[in-house]
Amino acid sequence: MADDKKSLLALVAIFVSLIGLLALATWFMLPLVADFFATYFSPGLGLRSAAVISFFVTIITLVIFAVAAGDGLLGELQFMLSAFLAFFLVIWLMLAWIF
């Protein structure tokens, strides 16, 4: 019975020291976590700037697609207009969300 009490006391002491070390490590890690949140969750690119960048990226991409398709810029105009809208919306919102 005395052996069990000693084992339990040693186990409790180990757990208390581990919890203390974890608390100390968390206390020392707080500045690093604050820097991480300040860097990666700060406001970035707004909707307006993302729209301008998205417009030019979409135009360049669709001109490359049209030239590579072989019909030129006017061959598939109805598809180019819908592709422009789809590309523009996706790139615009992804730029504003990610950056």
mmCIF file of C-alpha atoms in Angstrom:
data_model
loop_
_atom_site.group_PDB
_atom_site.id
_atom_site.type_symbol
_atom_site.label_atom_id
_atom_site.label_comp_id
_atom_site.label_asym_id
_atom_site.label_seq_id
_atom_site.Cartn_x
_atom_site.Cartn_y
_atom_site.Cartn_z
ATOM 1 C CA MET A 1 0.000 0.000 0.000
ATOM 2 C CA ALA A 2 2.839 2.399 0.792
ATOM 3 C CA ASP A 3 4.384 1.667 -2.592
ATOM 4 C CA ASP A 4 1.144 2.678 -4.318
ATOM 5 C CA LYS A 5 1.021 5.975 -2.429
ATOM 6 C CA LYS A 6 4.625 6.738 -3.346
ATOM 7 C CA SER A 7 3.948 5.891 -6.988
ATOM 8 C CA LEU A 8 0.826 8.021 -7.017
ATOM 9 C CA LEU A 9 2.659 10.920 -5.360
ATOM 10 C CA ALA A 10 5.481 10.644 -7.921
ATOM 11 C CA LEU A 11 2.970 10.508 -10.765
ATOM 12 C CA VAL A 12 1.124 13.581 -9.463
ATOM 13 C CA ALA A 13 4.430 15.435 -9.057
ATOM 14 C CA ILE A 14 5.389 14.588 -12.638
ATOM 15 C CA PHE A 15 2.020 15.770 -13.973
ATOM 16 C CA VAL A 16 2.159 19.021 -11.977
ATOM 17 C CA SER A 17 5.689 19.726 -13.205
ATOM 18 C CA LEU A 18 4.661 18.974 -16.811
ATOM 19 C CA ILE A 19 1.682 21.325 -16.544
ATOM 20 C CA GLY A 20 3.992 23.987 -15.064
ATOM 21 C CA LEU A 21 6.470 23.540 -17.900
ATOM 22 C CA LEU A 22 3.644 23.743 -20.431
ATOM 23 C CA ALA A 23 2.393 26.965 -18.845
ATOM 24 C CA LEU A 24 5.923 28.412 -18.872
ATOM 25 C CA ALA A 25 6.412 27.435 -22.522
ATOM 26 C CA THR A 26 3.083 29.023 -23.417
ATOM 27 C CA TRP A 27 4.080 32.214 -21.592
ATOM 28 C CA PHE A 28 7.362 32.401 -23.510
ATOM 29 C CA MET A 29 5.633 31.614 -26.804
ATOM 30 C CA LEU A 30 3.066 34.441 -26.565
ATOM 31 C CA PRO A 31 5.262 37.070 -28.316
ATOM 32 C CA LEU A 32 5.903 34.665 -31.194
ATOM 33 C CA VAL A 33 2.200 33.939 -31.547
ATOM 34 C CA ALA A 34 1.405 37.656 -31.485
ATOM 35 C CA ASP A 35 3.934 38.294 -34.266
ATOM 36 C CA PHE A 36 2.485 35.417 -36.283
ATOM 37 C CA PHE A 37 -1.035 36.822 -36.034
ATOM 38 C CA ALA A 38 0.150 40.353 -36.812
ATOM 39 C CA THR A 39 1.970 39.148 -39.910
ATOM 40 C CA TYR A 40 -0.475 36.683 -41.396
ATOM 41 C CA PHE A 41 -3.853 38.032 -40.305
ATOM 42 C CA SER A 42 -3.290 41.733 -40.899
ATOM 43 C CA PRO A 43 -5.451 43.474 -43.469
ATOM 44 C CA GLY A 44 -3.894 43.105 -46.868
ATOM 45 C CA LEU A 45 -5.008 43.808 -50.387
ATOM 46 C CA GLY A 46 -8.405 45.487 -50.539
ATOM 47 C CA LEU A 47 -11.217 44.814 -52.993
ATOM 48 C CA ARG A 48 -10.386 47.874 -55.078
ATOM 49 C CA SER A 49 -6.726 47.013 -55.614
ATOM 50 C CA ALA A 50 -7.590 43.369 -56.196
ATOM 51 C CA ALA A 51 -10.106 44.390 -58.894
ATOM 52 C CA VAL A 52 -7.501 46.384 -60.805
ATOM 53 C CA ILE A 53 -4.935 43.595 -60.645
ATOM 54 C CA SER A 54 -7.562 41.016 -61.576
ATOM 55 C CA PHE A 55 -8.692 43.028 -64.599
ATOM 56 C CA PHE A 56 -5.224 43.158 -66.125
ATOM 57 C CA VAL A 57 -4.374 39.540 -65.266
ATOM 58 C CA THR A 58 -7.652 38.403 -66.857
ATOM 59 C CA ILE A 59 -7.114 40.460 -70.022
ATOM 60 C CA ILE A 60 -3.580 39.137 -70.480
ATOM 61 C CA THR A 61 -4.656 35.537 -69.812
ATOM 62 C CA LEU A 62 -7.573 35.654 -72.238
ATOM 63 C CA VAL A 63 -5.509 37.271 -74.992
ATOM 64 C CA ILE A 64 -2.961 34.465 -74.623
ATOM 65 C CA PHE A 65 -5.775 31.888 -74.729
ATOM 66 C CA ALA A 66 -7.326 33.479 -77.827
ATOM 67 C CA VAL A 67 -4.049 33.611 -79.711
ATOM 68 C CA ALA A 68 -3.188 30.043 -78.736
ATOM 69 C CA ALA A 69 -6.629 28.822 -79.854
ATOM 70 C CA GLY A 70 -5.904 29.925 -83.417
ATOM 71 C CA ASP A 71 -9.146 31.825 -84.117
ATOM 72 C CA GLY A 72 -7.712 35.161 -83.082
ATOM 73 C CA LEU A 73 -9.333 37.637 -80.752
ATOM 74 C CA LEU A 74 -12.738 37.787 -82.471
ATOM 75 C CA GLY A 75 -13.274 34.127 -83.367
ATOM 76 C CA GLU A 76 -14.931 33.048 -80.162
ATOM 77 C CA LEU A 77 -16.227 36.337 -78.786
ATOM 78 C CA GLN A 78 -19.282 34.940 -77.004
ATOM 79 C CA PHE A 79 -17.097 32.491 -75.091
ATOM 80 C CA MET A 80 -14.454 35.116 -74.422
ATOM 81 C CA LEU A 81 -16.953 37.457 -72.765
ATOM 82 C CA SER A 82 -18.310 34.783 -70.430
ATOM 83 C CA ALA A 83 -14.776 33.562 -69.712
ATOM 84 C CA PHE A 84 -13.734 37.130 -68.899
ATOM 85 C CA LEU A 85 -16.520 37.485 -66.357
ATOM 86 C CA ALA A 86 -15.785 34.105 -64.772
ATOM 87 C CA PHE A 87 -12.015 34.627 -64.656
ATOM 88 C CA PHE A 88 -12.354 38.177 -63.394
ATOM 89 C CA LEU A 89 -14.689 37.243 -60.536
ATOM 90 C CA VAL A 90 -12.642 34.269 -59.418
ATOM 91 C CA ILE A 91 -9.277 36.023 -59.599
ATOM 92 C CA TRP A 92 -10.664 39.190 -57.989
ATOM 93 C CA LEU A 93 -12.189 37.445 -55.016
ATOM 94 C CA MET A 94 -9.261 35.085 -54.538
ATOM 95 C CA LEU A 95 -6.789 37.977 -54.577
ATOM 96 C CA ALA A 96 -8.864 39.921 -52.077
ATOM 97 C CA TRP A 97 -9.291 36.869 -49.842
ATOM 98 C CA ILE A 98 -5.775 35.431 -49.911
ATOM 99 C CA PHE A 99 -3.665 38.571 -50.058
#
